[in-house]
Amino acid sequence: MIRFAPVLAVLAAPALAETPYPPALQGLLDYHWSACTGQGGTLTIGPDAVQEAHLSGGDTPDLLLDSARLSCSNAPHMFCADGIGCELTVFVDQNELSLVVLDWSLEPDDDRQVLVVTKAGQLMNLPEDATFRLVWDRAAESLVPAGPAP
């Protein structure tokens, strides 16, 4: 029976591959699937784990992968750390950025959205958690601080 375990693992992998995600996002989901199955678990991808956003202001939506919405049956906290947060991965064009956040949301801002994240103070060597408003800068190909909330 043990000889069949690798075959079953390979047969289970295509279920993730059939999703319509861009290669970078699919690669990250496959990595999380491998990490979970390596622990003997089953990965569950919540319905809101992947969300569209309009950070770059372009016609093509950007994508966010919220690892707080992933669950591994044998390691329920595999993708998050208590008091530190969970990984939020941002996919804009060919760029991929990862942030560790306690919470996040999107706010409208003209033709795009602002990503509002709360980061653990412990991660930044600060006594308190901090909230940041971020926008996509095409020239820098990165998230940069936005102006204050209106």
Coordinates of N, CA and C in Angstrom, one line a residue:
M1 N 0.8 -1.2 0.0 CA 0.0 0.0 0.0 C 0.9 1.3 0.0
I2 N 2.0 1.2 0.7 CA 2.9 2.4 0.7 C 3.3 2.8 -0.7
R3 N 3.6 1.8 -1.5 CA 4.0 2.1 -2.9 C 3.0 2.9 -3.7
F4 N 1.8 2.9 -3.3 CA 0.8 3.7 -4.1 C 0.7 5.1 -3.6
A5 N 1.2 5.4 -2.4 CA 1.1 6.8 -1.9 C 1.7 7.8 -2.9
P6 N 2.9 7.6 -3.5 CA 3.4 8.7 -4.4 C 2.5 8.8 -5.6
V7 N 1.9 7.7 -6.1 CA 1.1 7.8 -7.2 C -0.2 8.6 -6.9
L8 N -0.8 8.3 -5.7 CA -1.9 9.1 -5.3 C -1.6 10.6 -5.2
A9 N -0.5 10.9 -4.7 CA -0.1 12.3 -4.5 C 0.0 13.0 -5.9
V10 N 0.6 12.3 -6.9 CA 0.7 12.8 -8.2 C -0.7 13.0 -8.9
L11 N -1.5 12.0 -8.6 CA -2.9 12.1 -9.2 C -3.7 13.2 -8.6
A12 N -3.4 13.6 -7.3 CA -4.2 14.7 -6.7 C -3.7 16.0 -7.2
A13 N -2.5 16.2 -7.6 CA -1.9 17.5 -8.0 C -2.6 18.1 -9.1
P14 N -3.1 17.4 -10.2 CA -3.7 18.1 -11.3 C -5.0 18.9 -11.0
A15 N -5.6 18.6 -9.9 CA -6.8 19.4 -9.5 C -6.5 20.8 -9.3
L16 N -5.3 21.1 -8.8 CA -4.9 22.5 -8.6 C -4.5 23.1 -10.0
A17 N -3.9 22.3 -10.8 CA -3.4 22.7 -12.1 C -4.5 23.1 -13.1
E18 N -5.7 22.6 -12.9 CA -6.9 22.9 -13.8 C -7.5 24.3 -13.5
T19 N -7.1 25.0 -12.5 CA -7.6 26.3 -12.3 C -7.1 27.3 -13.3
P20 N -7.8 28.4 -13.5 CA -7.4 29.3 -14.6 C -6.4 30.4 -14.1
Y21 N -5.5 30.1 -13.2 CA -4.6 31.1 -12.6 C -3.4 31.3 -13.5
P22 N -2.8 32.5 -13.4 CA -1.6 32.7 -14.1 C -0.5 31.8 -13.5
P23 N 0.6 31.6 -14.3 CA 1.6 30.6 -13.9 C 2.2 30.9 -12.5
A24 N 2.5 32.2 -12.2 CA 3.2 32.5 -10.9 C 2.2 32.2 -9.7
L25 N 1.0 32.5 -9.9 CA 0.0 32.2 -8.8 C -0.2 30.7 -8.7
Q26 N -0.3 30.0 -9.8 CA -0.5 28.5 -9.8 C 0.8 27.9 -9.2
G27 N 1.9 28.4 -9.5 CA 3.2 27.9 -8.9 C 3.2 28.0 -7.4
L28 N 2.7 29.1 -6.9 CA 2.6 29.3 -5.4 C 1.6 28.4 -4.8
L29 N 0.5 28.2 -5.4 CA -0.6 27.3 -4.9 C 0.0 25.8 -4.9
D30 N 0.7 25.5 -6.0 CA 1.3 24.1 -6.1 C 2.3 24.0 -4.9
Y31 N 3.1 25.0 -4.6 CA 4.1 24.9 -3.6 C 3.4 24.7 -2.2
H32 N 2.3 25.4 -2.0 CA 1.5 25.3 -0.7 C 0.9 23.9 -0.7
W33 N 0.4 23.4 -1.8 CA -0.1 22.0 -1.9 C 1.0 21.0 -1.5
S34 N 2.2 21.2 -2.0 CA 3.3 20.3 -1.8 C 3.7 20.3 -0.3
A35 N 3.7 21.5 0.3 CA 4.1 21.7 1.7 C 3.1 21.0 2.6
C36 N 1.8 21.1 2.3 CA 0.7 20.5 3.0 C 0.7 19.0 2.9
T37 N 0.8 18.5 1.7 CA 0.8 17.0 1.5 C 2.1 16.4 2.0
G38 N 3.2 17.2 2.1 CA 4.4 16.7 2.7 C 4.2 16.5 4.2
Q39 N 3.3 17.2 4.8 CA 2.9 17.0 6.2 C 1.9 15.9 6.4
G40 N 1.5 15.3 5.3 CA 0.4 14.2 5.3 C -1.0 14.8 5.3
G41 N -1.1 16.1 5.0 CA -2.4 16.7 5.0 C -3.1 16.9 3.6
T42 N -4.2 17.5 3.7 CA -5.0 17.9 2.5 C -5.1 19.4 2.5
L43 N -4.8 20.1 1.4 CA -4.9 21.5 1.3 C -6.3 21.9 0.9
T44 N -6.9 22.8 1.6 CA -8.2 23.4 1.2 C -8.0 24.8 0.9
I45 N -8.4 25.2 -0.3 CA -8.3 26.6 -0.8 C -9.7 27.2 -0.6
G46 N -9.8 28.2 0.3 CA -11.1 28.8 0.6 C -11.6 29.6 -0.6
P47 N -12.9 29.8 -0.8 CA -13.4 30.4 -1.9 C -12.9 31.9 -2.1
D48 N -12.5 32.5 -1.1 CA -12.0 33.9 -1.2 C -10.5 34.0 -1.0
A49 N -9.8 32.9 -1.2 CA -8.3 32.9 -1.0 C -7.6 33.7 -2.1
V50 N -8.2 33.6 -3.3 CA -7.7 34.4 -4.5 C -8.7 35.4 -4.8
Q51 N -8.3 36.7 -4.8 CA -9.2 37.8 -5.0 C -8.6 38.7 -6.1
E52 N -9.5 39.3 -6.9 CA -9.1 40.3 -7.8 C -9.0 41.6 -7.2
A53 N -8.0 42.4 -7.7 CA -7.8 43.8 -7.2 C -7.5 44.7 -8.4
H54 N -7.6 45.9 -8.2 CA -7.2 46.9 -9.2 C -6.1 47.8 -8.7
L55 N -5.0 47.3 -8.3 CA -3.9 48.1 -7.7 C -3.2 48.9 -8.7
S56 N -3.0 48.4 -9.9 CA -2.2 49.0 -11.0 C -3.0 50.0 -11.8
G57 N -4.3 50.0 -11.7 CA -5.1 50.9 -12.5 C -5.3 50.5 -14.0
G58 N -4.8 49.3 -14.3 CA -4.9 48.8 -15.7 C -6.2 48.1 -15.9
D59 N -6.4 47.7 -17.1 CA -7.7 47.0 -17.5 C -7.7 45.5 -16.9
T60 N -6.5 44.9 -16.8 CA -6.4 43.6 -16.4 C -6.3 43.6 -14.8
P61 N -7.2 42.8 -14.2 CA -7.2 42.8 -12.7 C -5.9 42.2 -12.2
D62 N -5.5 42.7 -11.1 CA -4.3 42.1 -10.4 C -4.9 41.0 -9.4
L63 N -4.1 40.2 -8.9 CA -4.6 39.1 -8.0 C -3.9 39.1 -6.7
L64 N -4.6 38.7 -5.7 CA -4.1 38.6 -4.3 C -4.3 37.2 -3.8
L65 N -3.3 36.6 -3.2 CA -3.5 35.2 -2.6 C -3.4 35.5 -1.1
D66 N -4.4 35.2 -0.4 CA -4.5 35.4 1.1 C -4.3 34.0 1.7
S67 N -3.1 33.8 2.3 CA -2.8 32.5 2.8 C -3.6 32.2 4.1
A68 N -4.2 33.2 4.6 CA -5.1 33.0 5.8 C -6.4 32.2 5.3
R69 N -6.6 32.1 4.1 CA -7.8 31.4 3.5 C -7.4 30.0 3.0
L70 N -6.1 29.6 3.3 CA -5.7 28.3 3.0 C -5.6 27.5 4.3
S71 N -5.9 26.2 4.2 CA -5.9 25.4 5.3 C -5.3 24.0 5.0
C72 N -4.5 23.5 5.9 CA -3.9 22.2 5.7 C -4.5 21.3 6.8
S73 N -5.1 20.2 6.5 CA -5.8 19.4 7.4 C -4.9 18.9 8.6
N74 N -3.7 18.6 8.4 CA -2.8 18.2 9.4 C -2.0 19.3 10.1
A75 N -2.0 20.5 9.5 CA -1.3 21.6 10.1 C -2.1 22.9 9.9
P76 N -3.2 23.1 10.7 CA -4.1 24.1 10.4 C -3.5 25.5 10.4
H77 N -2.4 25.7 11.1 CA -1.7 27.0 11.2 C -0.5 27.1 10.3
M78 N -0.4 26.2 9.3 CA 0.8 26.2 8.5 C 1.2 27.5 7.8
F79 N 0.2 28.2 7.4 CA 0.4 29.4 6.6 C 0.4 30.7 7.4
C80 N 0.2 30.7 8.7 CA 0.1 31.9 9.5 C 0.8 31.6 10.9
A81 N 1.2 32.7 11.5 CA 1.9 32.7 12.8 C 1.1 33.5 13.8
D82 N 0.7 33.0 14.9 CA 0.0 33.8 15.9 C 0.7 35.1 16.3
G83 N 0.0 36.2 16.2 CA 0.5 37.5 16.6 C 1.4 38.1 15.5
I84 N 1.7 37.3 14.5 CA 2.6 37.8 13.4 C 1.8 38.1 12.2
G85 N 1.0 37.2 11.8 CA 0.1 37.3 10.6 C 0.3 36.2 9.6
C86 N -0.3 36.5 8.5 CA -0.3 35.5 7.4 C 0.3 36.1 6.1
E87 N 0.7 35.3 5.2 CA 1.3 35.8 4.0 C 0.2 36.3 3.0
L88 N 0.4 37.5 2.5 CA -0.5 38.0 1.5 C 0.4 38.2 0.3
T89 N 0.1 37.5 -0.8 CA 1.0 37.6 -2.0 C 0.2 38.4 -3.1
V90 N 0.9 39.4 -3.6 CA 0.3 40.3 -4.6 C 0.9 40.0 -6.0
F91 N 0.0 39.8 -7.0 CA 0.5 39.6 -8.3 C 0.0 40.7 -9.2
V92 N 1.0 41.5 -9.7 CA 0.7 42.6 -10.6 C 1.5 42.4 -11.9
D93 N 0.9 42.3 -13.0 CA 1.6 42.0 -14.3 C 2.5 40.8 -14.0
Q94 N 3.8 40.9 -14.2 CA 4.7 39.8 -14.0 C 5.4 39.8 -12.7
N95 N 4.9 40.7 -11.8 CA 5.5 40.9 -10.5 C 4.8 40.2 -9.4
E96 N 5.5 39.7 -8.4 CA 5.0 39.0 -7.3 C 5.6 39.5 -6.0
L97 N 4.8 40.0 -5.1 CA 5.3 40.5 -3.8 C 4.6 39.8 -2.7
S98 N 5.3 39.5 -1.6 CA 4.7 38.9 -0.5 C 4.9 39.8 0.7
L99 N 3.8 39.9 1.5 CA 3.8 40.7 2.7 C 3.2 39.7 3.8
V100 N 3.7 39.9 5.0 CA 3.1 39.2 6.2 C 2.3 40.2 6.9
V101 N 1.0 40.0 7.0 CA 0.0 40.9 7.5 C -0.9 40.3 8.5
L102 N -1.4 41.1 9.4 CA -2.4 40.7 10.4 C -3.8 40.8 9.7
D103 N -3.9 41.8 8.9 CA -5.2 42.1 8.3 C -5.0 42.9 7.0
W104 N -5.9 42.9 6.1 CA -5.8 43.7 4.9 C -7.2 44.0 4.4
S105 N -7.3 45.1 3.5 CA -8.5 45.4 2.8 C -8.1 46.3 1.6
L106 N -9.1 46.5 0.8 CA -9.0 47.3 -0.4 C -9.9 48.5 -0.3
E107 N -9.4 49.7 -0.7 CA -10.2 50.9 -0.7 C -10.2 51.5 -2.1
P108 N -11.3 52.0 -2.6 CA -11.3 52.6 -3.9 C -10.5 53.9 -3.9
D109 N -9.8 54.2 -5.1 CA -9.0 55.4 -5.3 C -9.0 55.7 -6.7
D110 N -9.9 56.5 -7.2 CA -10.0 56.9 -8.6 C -10.1 55.6 -9.5
D111 N -9.1 55.4 -10.4 CA -9.2 54.2 -11.3 C -8.5 53.0 -10.8
R112 N -8.1 53.0 -9.5 CA -7.4 51.9 -8.9 C -7.9 51.7 -7.5
Q113 N -7.3 50.7 -6.8 CA -7.6 50.5 -5.4 C -6.3 50.7 -4.6
V114 N -6.5 51.0 -3.3 CA -5.4 51.1 -2.3 C -5.5 49.9 -1.5
L115 N -4.3 49.3 -1.3 CA -4.2 48.1 -0.4 C -3.8 48.6 1.0
V116 N -4.7 48.3 1.9 CA -4.5 48.8 3.3 C -4.1 47.5 4.1
V117 N -2.9 47.5 4.7 CA -2.4 46.4 5.5 C -2.1 46.8 6.9
T118 N -2.3 45.9 7.8 CA -1.9 46.0 9.2 C -0.8 45.0 9.4
K119 N 0.3 45.5 9.8 CA 1.5 44.6 10.1 C 1.8 44.6 11.6
A120 N 2.2 43.4 12.0 CA 2.5 43.2 13.5 C 3.7 44.1 13.9
G121 N 3.6 44.8 15.0 CA 4.7 45.6 15.5 C 5.9 44.8 15.7
Q122 N 5.7 43.6 16.2 CA 6.8 42.7 16.4 C 7.7 42.5 15.2
L123 N 7.1 42.5 14.0 CA 7.9 42.3 12.8 C 8.7 43.5 12.4
M124 N 8.3 44.7 12.9 CA 8.9 45.9 12.6 C 9.7 46.5 13.7
N125 N 9.9 45.7 14.8 CA 10.5 46.2 16.0 C 9.9 47.4 16.6
L126 N 8.5 47.4 16.6 CA 7.7 48.5 17.1 C 6.9 48.0 18.2
P127 N 6.5 48.8 19.2 CA 5.7 48.4 20.3 C 4.2 48.1 19.9
E128 N 3.8 48.7 18.8 CA 2.4 48.6 18.4 C 2.3 48.1 16.9
D129 N 1.2 47.5 16.6 CA 0.9 47.2 15.2 C 0.8 48.5 14.4
A130 N 1.0 48.4 13.1 CA 0.9 49.6 12.3 C 0.1 49.3 11.0
T131 N -0.6 50.3 10.6 CA -1.4 50.2 9.3 C -0.8 51.1 8.3
F132 N -0.7 50.5 7.0 CA -0.1 51.2 5.9 C -1.1 51.2 4.7
R133 N -1.1 52.3 4.0 CA -1.9 52.4 2.8 C -0.9 52.3 1.6
L134 N -1.1 51.3 0.7 CA -0.1 51.1 -0.3 C -0.8 51.2 -1.7
V135 N -0.1 51.7 -2.7 CA -0.5 51.7 -4.1 C 0.6 51.1 -4.9
W136 N 0.2 50.7 -6.1 CA 1.2 50.2 -7.0 C 1.8 51.3 -7.8
D137 N 3.2 51.3 -7.9 CA 4.0 52.2 -8.6 C 4.5 51.5 -9.8
R138 N 4.0 51.8 -11.0 CA 4.5 51.1 -12.2 C 6.0 51.3 -12.5
A139 N 6.5 52.5 -12.3 CA 7.9 52.7 -12.5 C 8.8 51.9 -11.6
A140 N 8.4 51.8 -10.3 CA 9.2 51.0 -9.3 C 8.8 49.6 -9.4
E141 N 7.7 49.2 -10.0 CA 7.2 47.8 -10.0 C 7.1 47.3 -8.6
S142 N 6.5 48.1 -7.8 CA 6.4 47.7 -6.4 C 5.2 48.5 -5.7
L143 N 4.9 48.0 -4.5 CA 3.9 48.8 -3.7 C 4.7 49.9 -3.0
V144 N 4.1 51.1 -3.0 CA 4.7 52.2 -2.3 C 3.6 52.8 -1.4
P145 N 4.1 53.6 -0.4 CA 3.1 54.3 0.5 C 2.2 55.2 -0.3
A146 N 0.9 55.2 0.0 CA -0.1 56.1 -0.6 C -0.2 57.3 0.3
G147 N -0.9 58.3 -0.2 CA -1.1 59.4 0.7 C -2.1 59.1 1.8
P148 N -2.3 60.0 2.7 CA -3.3 59.7 3.8 C -4.7 59.5 3.3
A149 N -5.4 58.8 4.1 CA -6.8 58.5 3.7 C -7.6 59.8 3.6
P150 N -8.5 59.8 2.6 CA -9.3 61.1 2.4 C -10.2 61.3 3.6

